[in-house]
CSV table of C-alpha atoms in Angstrom, one decimal:
chain,number,residue,atom,x,y,z
A,30,MET,CA,-103.1,9.9,-137.8
A,31,THR,CA,-105.8,12.5,-138.1
A,32,GLY,CA,-109.2,10.9,-137.7
A,33,HIS,CA,-108.0,7.6,-136.3
A,34,ARG,CA,-110.0,6.4,-133.4
A,35,PHE,CA,-108.7,4.1,-130.6
A,36,ASP,CA,-112.0,2.9,-129.3
A,37,ARG,CA,-112.7,0.5,-132.2
A,38,PRO,CA,-110.4,-2.1,-133.5
A,39,GLU,CA,-110.2,-2.5,-137.3
A,40,SER,CA,-112.2,-5.5,-138.4
A,41,ASP,CA,-110.8,-8.2,-140.6
A,42,ALA,CA,-112.3,-11.0,-142.6
A,43,PHE,CA,-112.6,-13.2,-139.4
A,44,THR,CA,-113.9,-10.5,-136.9
A,45,ARG,CA,-116.3,-8.9,-139.5
A,46,THR,CA,-119.1,-11.2,-138.3
A,47,TYR,CA,-118.7,-10.0,-134.7
A,48,TRP,CA,-118.6,-6.3,-135.6
A,49,ASP,CA,-121.5,-6.6,-138.1
A,50,ALA,CA,-123.6,-8.3,-135.4
A,51,ALA,CA,-122.7,-5.6,-132.9
A,52,ALA,CA,-123.8,-2.9,-135.4
A,53,GLU,CA,-127.2,-4.8,-135.4
A,54,GLY,CA,-127.3,-4.8,-131.5
A,55,ARG,CA,-126.2,-8.4,-131.0
A,56,LEU,CA,-123.3,-9.6,-128.9
A,57,LEU,CA,-121.6,-12.7,-130.3
A,58,ILE,CA,-119.3,-15.1,-128.5
A,59,ARG,CA,-117.6,-18.2,-129.7
A,60,ARG,CA,-118.4,-21.7,-128.4
A,61,CYS,CA,-116.3,-24.8,-128.8
A,62,GLY,CA,-117.9,-27.9,-130.2
A,63,ASP,CA,-115.4,-30.2,-128.5
A,64,CYS,CA,-115.2,-29.0,-124.9
A,65,GLY,CA,-118.4,-26.9,-124.9
A,66,ARG,CA,-116.8,-23.8,-123.3
A,67,ALA,CA,-117.5,-20.3,-124.5
A,68,HIS,CA,-114.8,-17.7,-125.1
A,69,HIS,CA,-114.4,-14.1,-125.9
A,70,TYR,CA,-112.5,-12.3,-127.7
A,71,PRO,CA,-113.3,-14.1,-130.9
A,72,ARG,CA,-110.7,-16.5,-132.1
A,73,GLU,CA,-110.6,-19.2,-134.7
A,74,PHE,CA,-109.7,-21.8,-132.2
A,75,CYS,CA,-110.7,-22.7,-128.6
A,76,PRO,CA,-108.3,-21.2,-126.1
A,77,HIS,CA,-109.2,-24.0,-123.6
A,78,CYS,CA,-108.6,-27.1,-125.6
A,79,TRP,CA,-107.2,-25.7,-128.9
A,80,SER,CA,-109.9,-27.3,-131.0
A,81,GLU,CA,-110.8,-25.5,-134.3
A,82,ASP,CA,-114.4,-26.7,-133.9
A,83,VAL,CA,-115.8,-23.3,-132.8
A,84,THR,CA,-118.9,-21.5,-133.8
A,85,TRP,CA,-120.6,-18.1,-133.3
A,86,GLU,CA,-123.3,-17.9,-130.7
A,87,THR,CA,-125.5,-14.9,-129.7
A,88,ALA,CA,-124.9,-14.1,-126.1
A,89,SER,CA,-127.7,-13.4,-123.7
A,90,GLY,CA,-126.4,-9.9,-123.0
A,91,ARG,CA,-126.3,-10.4,-119.3
A,92,ALA,CA,-123.2,-10.0,-117.2
A,93,THR,CA,-121.9,-9.3,-113.8
A,94,LEU,CA,-119.3,-6.6,-112.9
A,95,TYR,CA,-115.9,-8.3,-112.2
A,96,THR,CA,-113.8,-5.2,-111.8
A,97,TRP,CA,-113.7,-1.5,-112.9
A,98,SER,CA,-111.7,1.7,-112.8
A,99,VAL,CA,-112.6,5.3,-113.3
A,100,VAL,CA,-110.4,6.8,-116.0
A,101,HIS,CA,-109.8,10.5,-115.5
A,102,ARG,CA,-107.3,11.1,-118.3
A,103,ASN,CA,-106.9,9.6,-121.7
A,104,ASP,CA,-105.3,11.5,-124.6
A,105,LEU,CA,-106.3,9.1,-127.4
A,106,PRO,CA,-109.2,10.1,-129.6
A,107,PRO,CA,-112.2,10.0,-128.9
A,108,PHE,CA,-111.5,9.5,-125.1
A,109,PRO,CA,-110.7,13.1,-124.1
A,110,ASP,CA,-114.3,14.0,-124.7
A,111,ARG,CA,-115.5,11.1,-122.6
A,112,VAL,CA,-113.5,11.5,-119.4
A,113,PRO,CA,-114.2,10.6,-116.7
A,114,TYR,CA,-115.5,7.2,-117.8
A,115,VAL,CA,-115.7,3.7,-116.2
A,116,ALA,CA,-113.5,1.0,-117.8
A,117,ALA,CA,-114.5,-2.4,-116.7
A,118,VAL,CA,-114.1,-6.2,-117.0
A,119,VAL,CA,-117.4,-8.0,-116.9
A,120,GLU,CA,-118.2,-11.7,-116.7
A,121,LEU,CA,-120.8,-12.7,-119.3
A,122,ALA,CA,-123.6,-15.0,-118.2
A,123,GLU,CA,-122.1,-17.6,-120.6
A,124,GLY,CA,-118.8,-17.5,-118.7
A,125,PRO,CA,-116.2,-15.5,-120.6
A,126,ARG,CA,-114.9,-12.2,-119.3
A,127,MET,CA,-114.6,-9.1,-121.5
A,128,MET,CA,-113.2,-5.6,-121.3
A,129,THR,CA,-115.8,-2.9,-121.8
A,130,GLU,CA,-117.1,0.4,-120.6
A,131,ILE,CA,-120.0,0.9,-118.1
A,132,VAL,CA,-122.4,3.6,-119.3
A,133,GLY,CA,-125.5,5.3,-118.0
A,134,SER,CA,-128.9,4.1,-119.1
A,135,GLY,CA,-129.6,4.3,-122.8
A,136,GLY,CA,-125.9,3.9,-123.7
A,137,SER,CA,-125.1,7.5,-122.5
A,138,SER,CA,-121.7,8.5,-121.2
A,139,SER,CA,-120.4,7.0,-118.0
A,140,ALA,CA,-119.3,10.5,-116.8
A,141,THR,CA,-122.2,10.7,-114.3
A,142,LEU,CA,-121.4,7.2,-112.9
A,143,ALA,CA,-117.7,8.1,-112.7
A,144,SER,CA,-118.3,11.5,-111.1
A,145,GLU,CA,-120.5,9.9,-108.4
A,146,GLY,CA,-117.7,7.6,-107.4
A,147,ALA,CA,-119.1,5.0,-109.8
A,148,GLY,CA,-121.8,3.8,-107.4
A,149,LEU,CA,-120.9,0.3,-108.6
A,150,SER,CA,-120.0,-2.8,-106.8
A,151,GLY,CA,-118.4,-6.1,-107.7
A,152,GLY,CA,-121.1,-8.6,-108.8
A,153,ALA,CA,-123.5,-5.9,-110.0
A,154,GLU,CA,-125.9,-7.2,-112.6
A,155,LEU,CA,-125.4,-5.6,-116.0
A,156,VAL,CA,-126.9,-5.8,-119.5
A,157,VAL,CA,-125.3,-5.0,-122.9
A,158,ALA,CA,-126.0,-1.8,-124.8
A,159,PHE,CA,-124.4,-0.7,-128.0
A,160,ARG,CA,-122.8,2.7,-128.7
A,161,GLU,CA,-121.9,3.2,-132.4
A,162,GLY,CA,-121.7,-0.5,-132.9
A,163,VAL,CA,-119.5,-1.2,-129.9
A,164,PRO,CA,-120.8,-3.3,-127.0
A,165,VAL,CA,-120.9,-1.4,-123.7
A,166,PHE,CA,-122.7,-2.4,-120.5
A,167,THR,CA,-125.2,-0.6,-118.2
A,168,ARG,CA,-126.9,-1.5,-114.9
A,169,ALA,CA,-129.6,-4.1,-115.3
A,170,PRO,CA,-133.1,-2.6,-114.6
A,171,GLU,CA,-134.7,-3.8,-111.5
A,172,LEU,CA,-138.1,-5.3,-112.0
A,173,PRO,CA,-140.8,-3.9,-109.7
A,174,GLY,CA,-141.9,-6.5,-107.2
A,175,ALA,CA,-139.2,-9.0,-108.4
A,176,PRO,CA,-137.6,-11.1,-105.7
A,177,GLU,CA,-134.0,-10.3,-104.8
A,178,LEU,CA,-131.5,-13.1,-104.5
A,179,PRO,CA,-129.0,-12.9,-101.6
A,180,GLY,CA,-126.3,-10.5,-102.8
A,181,ARG,CA,-127.8,-10.2,-106.3
A,182,PRO,CA,-130.4,-7.7,-107.4
A,183,ALA,CA,-133.2,-8.9,-109.6
A,184,PHE,CA,-132.9,-8.3,-113.3
A,185,PRO,CA,-134.5,-9.6,-116.5
A,186,GLY,CA,-133.7,-13.3,-116.9
A,187,ALA,CA,-132.2,-13.7,-113.5
A,188,PRO,CA,-132.7,-17.2,-111.9
A,189,VAL,CA,-135.4,-17.1,-109.2
C-alpha cells in the first residue's frame, strides 16, 4: 500500500467530470431535471425521486457550516502530517450537504483553526477553496462596510 492516499477517492468514468472540474477550481453538483433538486455526492440518478434525468451544474461555492469536529489523530496517509484538522459537513447554498475539511485562508492547513478551538460556529459562512484538486472550505471574507444579517455575517453574494 505504499504511496496510497486516503484523502482522494479514485475517479471512474462517471466521477471523472467532477474531479476534472475540481482540478480546475470548480465545484460541481448534480441537479434533477424532474424534481429540480440538487444533490451531492455525484450519482447517475436523483436520490430524491429516482429520476435518471440529472445533469452537472457548477455550484456557487458558498456554504454554511452544519457541523464539525477537530481530528487530533489519523494514521492514514497523508493525514498524520495534517493533524489537528477540522473535518466538517457543510450545507451548500444550493441545498445539498457535503463532507469536507475547513482550512485557513488560501487553502492552508486547518491546524491553526483546530489548535485555537476551531473558532467556528454552526451557520458560519464559508466559501470553497481547492487543495490539490480536492474541494475544501474556508471562512468567507467579510466585506468592509457590508451590512450584517441577523445571525449571519456578510459575505460575497449574500442576500441583503
